[in-house]
Structures are given as C-alpha cells and as structure tokens.
Coordinates of C-alpha atoms in Angstrom, one line a residue:
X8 CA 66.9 48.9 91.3
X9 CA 68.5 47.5 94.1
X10 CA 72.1 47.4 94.6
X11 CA 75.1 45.1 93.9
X12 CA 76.1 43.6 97.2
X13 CA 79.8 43.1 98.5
X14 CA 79.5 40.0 99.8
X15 CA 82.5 37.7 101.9
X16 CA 82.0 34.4 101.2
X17 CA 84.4 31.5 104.0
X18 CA 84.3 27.7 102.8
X19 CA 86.4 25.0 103.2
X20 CA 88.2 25.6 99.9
X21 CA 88.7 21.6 98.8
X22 CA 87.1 19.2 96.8
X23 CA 84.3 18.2 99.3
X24 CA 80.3 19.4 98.2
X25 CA 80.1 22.4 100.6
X26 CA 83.5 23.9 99.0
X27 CA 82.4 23.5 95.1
X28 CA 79.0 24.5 96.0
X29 CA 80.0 27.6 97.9
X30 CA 82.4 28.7 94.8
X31 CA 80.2 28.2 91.9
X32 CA 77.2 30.4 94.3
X33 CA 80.5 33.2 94.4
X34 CA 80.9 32.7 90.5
X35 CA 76.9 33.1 90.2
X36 CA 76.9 36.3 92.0
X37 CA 80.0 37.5 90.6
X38 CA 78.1 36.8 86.7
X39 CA 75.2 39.2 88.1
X40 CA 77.5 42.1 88.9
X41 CA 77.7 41.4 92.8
X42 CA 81.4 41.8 94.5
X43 CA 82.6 39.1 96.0
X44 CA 85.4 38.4 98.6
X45 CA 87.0 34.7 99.3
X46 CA 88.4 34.5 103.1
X47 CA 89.8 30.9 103.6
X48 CA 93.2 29.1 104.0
X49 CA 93.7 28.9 100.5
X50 CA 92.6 29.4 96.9
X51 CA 89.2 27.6 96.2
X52 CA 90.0 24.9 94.3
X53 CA 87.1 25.6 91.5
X54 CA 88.8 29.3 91.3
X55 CA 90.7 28.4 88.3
X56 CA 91.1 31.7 86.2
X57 CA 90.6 35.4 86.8
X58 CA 86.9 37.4 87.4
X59 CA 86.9 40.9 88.1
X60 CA 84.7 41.2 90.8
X61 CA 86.1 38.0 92.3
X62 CA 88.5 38.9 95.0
X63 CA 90.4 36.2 97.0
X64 CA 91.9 37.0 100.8
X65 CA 94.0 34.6 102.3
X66 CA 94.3 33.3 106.1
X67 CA 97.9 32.6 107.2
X68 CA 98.3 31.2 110.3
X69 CA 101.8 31.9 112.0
X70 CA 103.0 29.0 114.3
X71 CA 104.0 29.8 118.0
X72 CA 105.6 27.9 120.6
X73 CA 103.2 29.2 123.3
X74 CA 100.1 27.2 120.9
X75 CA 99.9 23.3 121.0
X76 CA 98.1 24.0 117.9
X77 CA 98.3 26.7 115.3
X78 CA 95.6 29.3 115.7
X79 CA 93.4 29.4 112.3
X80 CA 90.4 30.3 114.2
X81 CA 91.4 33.4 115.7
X82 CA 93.7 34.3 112.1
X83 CA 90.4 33.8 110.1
X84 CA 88.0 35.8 112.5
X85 CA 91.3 38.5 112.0
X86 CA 91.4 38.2 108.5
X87 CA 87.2 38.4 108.4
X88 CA 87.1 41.8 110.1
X89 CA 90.1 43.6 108.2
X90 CA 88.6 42.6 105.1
X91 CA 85.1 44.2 106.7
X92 CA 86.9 47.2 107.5
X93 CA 88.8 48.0 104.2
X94 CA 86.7 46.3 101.9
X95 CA 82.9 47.6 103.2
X96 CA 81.0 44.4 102.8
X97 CA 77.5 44.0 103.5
X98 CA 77.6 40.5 104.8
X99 CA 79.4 37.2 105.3
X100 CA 78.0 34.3 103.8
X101 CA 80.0 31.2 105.7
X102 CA 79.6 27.7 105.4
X103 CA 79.6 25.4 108.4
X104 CA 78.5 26.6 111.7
X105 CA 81.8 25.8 113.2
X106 CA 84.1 27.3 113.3
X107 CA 83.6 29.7 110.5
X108 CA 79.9 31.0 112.1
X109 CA 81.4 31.2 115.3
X110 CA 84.8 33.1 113.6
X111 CA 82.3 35.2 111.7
X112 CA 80.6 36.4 115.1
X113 CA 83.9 37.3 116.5
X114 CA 84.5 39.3 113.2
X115 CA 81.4 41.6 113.6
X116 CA 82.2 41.9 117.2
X117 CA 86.0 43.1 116.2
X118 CA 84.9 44.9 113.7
X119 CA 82.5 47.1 115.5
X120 CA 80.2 47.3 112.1
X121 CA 76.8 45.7 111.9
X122 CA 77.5 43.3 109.2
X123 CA 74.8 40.4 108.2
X124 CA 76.3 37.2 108.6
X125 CA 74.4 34.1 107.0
X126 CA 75.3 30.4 107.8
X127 CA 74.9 27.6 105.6
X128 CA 74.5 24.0 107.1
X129 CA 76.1 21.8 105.2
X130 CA 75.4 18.3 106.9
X131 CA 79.3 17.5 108.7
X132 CA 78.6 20.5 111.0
X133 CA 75.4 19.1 112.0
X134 CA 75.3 14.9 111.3
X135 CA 78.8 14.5 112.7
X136 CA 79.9 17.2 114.7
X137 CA 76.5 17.4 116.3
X138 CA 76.6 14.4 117.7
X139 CA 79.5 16.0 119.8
X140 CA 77.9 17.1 123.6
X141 CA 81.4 19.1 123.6
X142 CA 80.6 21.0 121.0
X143 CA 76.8 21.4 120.5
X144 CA 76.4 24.5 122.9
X145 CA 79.3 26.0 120.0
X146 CA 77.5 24.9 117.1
X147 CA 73.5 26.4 118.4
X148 CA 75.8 29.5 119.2
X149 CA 77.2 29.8 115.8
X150 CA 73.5 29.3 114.3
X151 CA 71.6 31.6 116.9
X152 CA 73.8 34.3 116.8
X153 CA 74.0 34.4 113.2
X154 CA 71.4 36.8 111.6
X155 CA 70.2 34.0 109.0
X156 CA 70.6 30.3 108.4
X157 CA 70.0 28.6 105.2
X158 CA 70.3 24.6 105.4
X159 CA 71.0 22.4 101.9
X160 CA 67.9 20.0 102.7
X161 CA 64.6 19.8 104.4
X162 CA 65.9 16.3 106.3
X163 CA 69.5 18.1 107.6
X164 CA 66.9 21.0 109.0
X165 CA 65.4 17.8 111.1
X166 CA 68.1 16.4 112.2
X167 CA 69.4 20.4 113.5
X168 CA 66.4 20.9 115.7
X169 CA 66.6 17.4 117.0
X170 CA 70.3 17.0 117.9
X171 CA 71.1 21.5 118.7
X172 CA 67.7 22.1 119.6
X173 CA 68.3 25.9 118.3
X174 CA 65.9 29.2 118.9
X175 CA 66.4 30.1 115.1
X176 CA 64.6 29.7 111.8
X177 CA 66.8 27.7 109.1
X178 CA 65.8 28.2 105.7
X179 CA 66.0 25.0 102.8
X180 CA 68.3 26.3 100.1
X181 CA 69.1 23.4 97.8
X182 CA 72.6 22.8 96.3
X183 CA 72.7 23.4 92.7
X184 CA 74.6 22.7 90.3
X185 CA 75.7 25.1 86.8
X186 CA 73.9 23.2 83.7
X187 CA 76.1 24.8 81.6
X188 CA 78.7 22.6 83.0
X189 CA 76.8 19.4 83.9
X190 CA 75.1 18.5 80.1
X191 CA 75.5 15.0 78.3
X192 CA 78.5 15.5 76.0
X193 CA 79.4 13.3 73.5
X194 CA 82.4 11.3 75.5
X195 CA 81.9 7.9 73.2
X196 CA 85.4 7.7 72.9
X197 CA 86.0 7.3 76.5
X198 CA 84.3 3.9 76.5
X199 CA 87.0 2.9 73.9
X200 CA 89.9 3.8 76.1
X201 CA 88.2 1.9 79.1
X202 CA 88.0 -0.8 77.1
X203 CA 83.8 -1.0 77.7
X204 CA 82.1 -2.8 75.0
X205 CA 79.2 -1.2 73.0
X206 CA 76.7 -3.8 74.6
X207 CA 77.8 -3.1 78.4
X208 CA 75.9 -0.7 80.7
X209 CA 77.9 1.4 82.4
X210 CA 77.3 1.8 86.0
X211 CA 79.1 5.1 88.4
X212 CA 80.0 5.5 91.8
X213 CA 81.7 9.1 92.9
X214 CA 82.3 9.7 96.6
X215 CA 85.3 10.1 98.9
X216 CA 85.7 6.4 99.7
X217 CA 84.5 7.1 103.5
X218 CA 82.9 4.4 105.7
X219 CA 79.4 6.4 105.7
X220 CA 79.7 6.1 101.9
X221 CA 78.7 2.6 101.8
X222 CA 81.2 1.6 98.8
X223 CA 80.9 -1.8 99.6
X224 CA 77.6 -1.8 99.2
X225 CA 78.2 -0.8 95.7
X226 CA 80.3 -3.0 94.9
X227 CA 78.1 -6.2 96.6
X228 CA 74.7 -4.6 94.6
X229 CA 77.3 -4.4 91.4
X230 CA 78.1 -8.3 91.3
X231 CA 74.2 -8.9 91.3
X232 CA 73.6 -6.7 88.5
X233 CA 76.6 -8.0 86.3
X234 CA 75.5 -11.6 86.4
X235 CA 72.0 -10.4 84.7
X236 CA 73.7 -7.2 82.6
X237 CA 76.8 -6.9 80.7
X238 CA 78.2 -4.2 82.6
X239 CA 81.1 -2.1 84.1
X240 CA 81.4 -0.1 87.3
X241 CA 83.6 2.7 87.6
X242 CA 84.6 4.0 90.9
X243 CA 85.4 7.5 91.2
X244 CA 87.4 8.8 93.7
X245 CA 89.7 8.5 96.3
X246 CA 90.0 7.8 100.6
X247 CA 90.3 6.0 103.4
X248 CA 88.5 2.9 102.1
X249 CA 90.3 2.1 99.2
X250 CA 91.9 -0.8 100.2
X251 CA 89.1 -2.5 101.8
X252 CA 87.4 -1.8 98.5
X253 CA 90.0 -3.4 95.9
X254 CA 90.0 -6.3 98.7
X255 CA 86.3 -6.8 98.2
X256 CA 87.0 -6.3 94.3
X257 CA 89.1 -9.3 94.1
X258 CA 87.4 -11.4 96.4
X259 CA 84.3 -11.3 94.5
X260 CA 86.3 -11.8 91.2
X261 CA 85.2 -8.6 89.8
X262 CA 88.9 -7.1 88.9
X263 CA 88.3 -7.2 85.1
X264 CA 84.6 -5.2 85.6
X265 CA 85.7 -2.8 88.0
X266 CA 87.2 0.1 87.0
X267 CA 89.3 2.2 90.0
X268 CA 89.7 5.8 88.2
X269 CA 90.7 7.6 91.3
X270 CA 90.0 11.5 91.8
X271 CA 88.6 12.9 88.3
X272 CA 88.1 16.6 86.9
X273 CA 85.8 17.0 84.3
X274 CA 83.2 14.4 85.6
X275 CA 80.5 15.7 83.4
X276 CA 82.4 13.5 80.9
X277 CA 82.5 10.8 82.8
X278 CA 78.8 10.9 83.7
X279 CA 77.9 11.2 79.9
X280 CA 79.1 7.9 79.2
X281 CA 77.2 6.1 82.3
X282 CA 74.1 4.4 82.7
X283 CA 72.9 4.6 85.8
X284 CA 74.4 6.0 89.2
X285 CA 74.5 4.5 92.7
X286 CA 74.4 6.6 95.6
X287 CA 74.1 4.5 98.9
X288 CA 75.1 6.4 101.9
X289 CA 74.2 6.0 104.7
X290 CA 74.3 10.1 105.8
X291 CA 74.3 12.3 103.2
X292 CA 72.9 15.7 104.1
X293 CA 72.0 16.2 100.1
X294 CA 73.8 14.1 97.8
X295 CA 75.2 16.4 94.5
X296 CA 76.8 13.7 93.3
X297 CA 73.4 12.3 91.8
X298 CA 72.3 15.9 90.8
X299 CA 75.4 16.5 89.1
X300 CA 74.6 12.8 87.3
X301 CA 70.9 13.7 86.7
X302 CA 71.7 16.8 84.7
X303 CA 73.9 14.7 82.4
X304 CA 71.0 12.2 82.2
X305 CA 72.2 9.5 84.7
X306 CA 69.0 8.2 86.6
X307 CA 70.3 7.5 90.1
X308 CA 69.8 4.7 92.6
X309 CA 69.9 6.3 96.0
X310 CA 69.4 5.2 99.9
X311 CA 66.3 6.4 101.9
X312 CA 68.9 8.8 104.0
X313 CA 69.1 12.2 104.4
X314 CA 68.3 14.5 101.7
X315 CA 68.8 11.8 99.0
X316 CA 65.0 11.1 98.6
X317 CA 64.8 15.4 97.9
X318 CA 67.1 14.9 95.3
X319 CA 66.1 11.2 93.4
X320 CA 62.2 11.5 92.7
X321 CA 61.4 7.7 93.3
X322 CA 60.1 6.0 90.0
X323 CA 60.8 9.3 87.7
X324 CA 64.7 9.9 87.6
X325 CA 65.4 6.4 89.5
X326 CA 64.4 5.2 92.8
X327 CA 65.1 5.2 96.6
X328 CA 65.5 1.9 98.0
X329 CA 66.2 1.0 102.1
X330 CA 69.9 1.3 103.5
X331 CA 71.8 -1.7 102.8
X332 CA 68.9 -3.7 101.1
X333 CA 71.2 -4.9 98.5
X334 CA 69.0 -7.0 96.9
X335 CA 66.3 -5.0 96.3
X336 CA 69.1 -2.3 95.2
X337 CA 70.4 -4.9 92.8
X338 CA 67.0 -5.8 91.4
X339 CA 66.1 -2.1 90.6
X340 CA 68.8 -1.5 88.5
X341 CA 68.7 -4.8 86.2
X342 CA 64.9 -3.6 86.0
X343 CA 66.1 0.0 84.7
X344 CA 69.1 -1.6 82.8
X345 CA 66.9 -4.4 80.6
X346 CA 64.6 -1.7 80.1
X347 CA 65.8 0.7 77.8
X348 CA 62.1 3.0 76.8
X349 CA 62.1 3.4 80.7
X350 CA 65.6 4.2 81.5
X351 CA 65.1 6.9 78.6
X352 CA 62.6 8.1 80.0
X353 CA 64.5 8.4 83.5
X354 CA 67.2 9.8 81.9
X355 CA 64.9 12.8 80.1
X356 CA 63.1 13.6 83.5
X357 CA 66.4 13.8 85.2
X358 CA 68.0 16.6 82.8
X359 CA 64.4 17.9 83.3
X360 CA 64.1 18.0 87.1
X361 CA 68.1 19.3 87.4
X362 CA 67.3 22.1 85.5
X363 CA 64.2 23.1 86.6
X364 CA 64.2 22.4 91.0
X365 CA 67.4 22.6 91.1
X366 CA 68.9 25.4 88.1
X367 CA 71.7 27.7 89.1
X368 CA 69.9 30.6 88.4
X369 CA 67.0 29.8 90.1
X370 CA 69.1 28.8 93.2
X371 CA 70.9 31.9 93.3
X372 CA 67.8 33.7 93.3
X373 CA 66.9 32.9 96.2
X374 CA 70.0 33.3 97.6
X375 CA 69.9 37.0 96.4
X376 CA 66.5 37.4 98.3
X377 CA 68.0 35.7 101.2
X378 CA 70.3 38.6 101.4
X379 CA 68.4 41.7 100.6
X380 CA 65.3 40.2 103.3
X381 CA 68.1 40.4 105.7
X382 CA 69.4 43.8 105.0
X383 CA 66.3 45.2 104.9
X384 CA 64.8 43.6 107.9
X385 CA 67.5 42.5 110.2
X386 CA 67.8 39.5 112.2
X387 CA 65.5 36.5 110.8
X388 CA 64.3 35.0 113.8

C-alpha cells in the first residue's frame, strides 16, 4: 500500500477558478487520508470549517521603508521552506508559474531538501502574463525548473509551447468540480422571489465582469432570444464592467428581464433553476463555470476559445458557436429553448459527461498518480 503524502498546496486563495479548484483538490486529498498544508496570504476562501489533516500556514508580509513594495515573494518562498523543514512534506503542489513556481524553487533551494514541486497552469499565468517579453524568461523558468507541470486544458498546453517555448512536458489535468455539491436541487421557490414566471426560460451568466468575459455579448445575444422566448437573464457576479453593462441593460430596454444578482454563494441553487448557460469569452483557459452548470443539468452555449470546446461537447450538452457571432449565438439558444425533448436531452448528457470526464474522484486520481510517478521517478522531463 503506498503511503499518505504530506503535501503543500500555494493558490491564490480568492474566489477566482484556480483558488476553488486548488482547495476542493486539498479537501479531495485530505477525504483520502493524505496531509495537507495551505501556504498563501490568507485563509482559502472555500476553507470554511475544520478537517484534521487540513493544516493552514499563513504568509505575512512586514512592510519596510527600504521596499517600494512589500516583499510577499521572498515571505512566501520563507514561509514554503520552514514549513518543508518542520513539517516534512513530500512536495509542493503550486498554482501559477509565477510567482508561486518560481517562490517554490527558491524554497527547495533554502531548504536544502529535495522536495517535488509540481506546477499547475492555470491560464492568467500563461494567456496574459505570457504575453509579457519581461517576464517570459521568469515564467519558462518557473515551469522548467519545476519537477512536473500539469496544465487545466489541452488548448492552454498550446498556447504554453507557442508563447514560453519551454524544454518540459505539461500534462492535461482537467478542473473538476465535487458532484456532491453541483446536483439539480429543487430551488423552485427561487423563481418566485425573482419574480420569473412559470412560462419563462431562465437564462445564466457567471463570470467576473472582465472585458475578456464578453458580458456584452450576453447581454446583445439575450435581447434576440427574448423577442422569440419568454425569458429572464440573470447575471452573476461582480467587476470592472458593471457599469458599462447596466448601461447596455437600459439602452436596450431590457431592465425588467435582467436580473443583476452580484457575487453569489451557493450557485448550485442558482444553476438548478436555469435553462440554459452562456459562456462567451473570449480567453478562457477552461471555463468551470459551464461544468459547474452542466452537473446541475444546464446545457451551455460556449465560444470556440480556449478550453471551452473541451468542456461543451458541441450538439450533446449544447454547442460552441464563433467569438462574437451573436446571431448565430442567439439562434442556437431559441433552437434549444423551443425545444424542450432536446434541451432534456442536453440537460441528461450534461449531468452525465460532468460526472463521468470530469468526476472529482476520478480527477484526483490522477492527481495522486501525478505525485507518486514523481516521487518514484524524479524529474518528468
């Protein structure tokens, strides 16, 4: 039998995808008896109660005069190796290339162990930052020097070998997301308090309102569909485009349709009581937005960017239409939404293809073999 790992786990500890998938894969391996150590700035915000093998270390940075800035890299590459030291860990499972792959090098150097270190590319540290010349020797540095590199989609493992051009293998590991969380419940009563009417279709957005989010896209593609559907559209979420949004909102006379719920929770819930989902970004490394909606039985409308065609299987749990096409978007849906045999039928082979591809447990899995591969054989090349 082989044994329970100690395993240090560095994410950015907010809301954002990278964050909630990098705690629930903690939670995973905590559940199968593994012992597992948070480094980051503060308390992951999906760590909401107490585990016993879950322990949490935080990074405070101290502020001095002789720094413009405050030094987090060189506190959380400090914090990394004392918890190597004292706690014996195996390996360091980081998130991002930069800066925690680079902090995690710097760790291992400091604290003269041979630890594993495995990266995890997330899509910013690659789609955005990459695009950087500054910072593209830092970022193939962080992944090279790593001992193994695990990418959330086949398409951000592309775009890494075209934009850092690095000497290293990256493995595709998708996201996941914990079906015993993200399951239709019965959240009828919600359309009451909304105000939605038992004929209208119920149309979702979630994202962080950003500019490559494409929100007004959703909104544009949402006043075709309501002309030929009796529907709502609920926005969830929160950011920087907010106001252009509610501008666009009132311009196209949609106030009384539109439904601006801000930063949510329990969006399994919310998901139960949609329709359909639209996802139309134009970079989006995977997209687990639309898996968290397809394993509550959302079918998803997606753009033909990034990982989102891994994730949407075109014509079985929705379909993948061209960036910014907003007529053929808009035609799709009222084709799903008049149809109700095939948008059950979308909405079965959804739940189905969350919980099969894309299962926690099967996820972790591999994940788990990641790991022991690497301890056994060293450096994947």
């Amino acid at each position: 039998m082989r044994k329970k790992l100690k395993i240090g786990i560095t994410c950015y500890p907010t809301v954002g995808g990278s964050g909630v998938v990098a705690t629930e894969l903690g939670k995973m391996l905590a559940e199968k008896g593994h012992e597992i150590h948070f480094i980051s700035s503060s308390l992951p915000f999906r760590l909401k109660r107490m585990y016993p093998n879950i322990f949490y270390h935080q990074v405070d940075v101290n502020q001095y005069s002789v720094f413009q800035y405050a030094p987090y890299d060189i506190a959380l590459a400090s914090k990394m190796a004392e918890v190597i030291k004292r706690e014996g860990l195996d390996l360091l499972h980081v998130h991002y290339a930069i800066p925690h792959a680079v902090c995690a090098i710097l760790a291992k150097q400091m604290s003269g162990t041979d630890i594993k270190i495995v990266t995890t590319l997330h899509g910013t540290d690659i789609t955005v930052l990459g695009y950087d010349p500054s910072l593209t020797d830092a970022i193939r540095f962080g992944i090279e020097k790593s001992d193994g590199v695990t990418a959330v989609s086949n398409a951000l493992i592309s775009q890494t070998y075209d934009l850092i051009k690095p000497d290293k293998s990256i493995k595709a590991v998708y996201n996941f997301i914990d079906e015993r969380i993200y399951k239709k419940t019965d959240s009828a009563y919600l359309k009451e308090e909304y105000g939605i009417k038992p004929d209208e279709k119920v149309i979702i957005h979630v994202s962080n309102f950003r500019g490559v989010k494409r929100v007004p896209d959703v909104v544009m593609a949402f006043a075709k569909i309501t002309e030929e559907v009796p529907s709502k559209l609920l926005l969830v979420g929160d950011g920087p485009e907010m106001t252009v949004i509610c501008r666009l909102v009132n311009d196209l006379q949609l106030k009384e349709k539109v439904l601006f719920l801000g930063k949510q929770d329990n969006l399994e819930e919310l998901y139960s009581i949609s329709d359909l989902m639209l996802l139309l970004s134009e970079k989006e490394s995977f997209g687990l937005v639309a898996l968290e909606a397809m394993a509550c039985g959302v079918p998803c409308i997606g753009t033909n960017t990034g990982g989102i065609p891994e994730v949407i299987s075109d014509g079985e749990t929705g379909y993948i239409c061209n960036l910014g096409d907003i007529t053929d978007i808009s035609k799709k849906a009222i084709k799903l939404l008049n149809d109700e045999p095939l948008l059950e039928r979308f909405a079965s082979q959804s739940i189905s293809l969350a919980k099969g591809r894309f299962s926690a447990s099967q996820i972790v899995i591999q994940y788990e073999e990641f790991y022991y591969e690497l301890l056994e054989k060293g450096d994947l090349r």
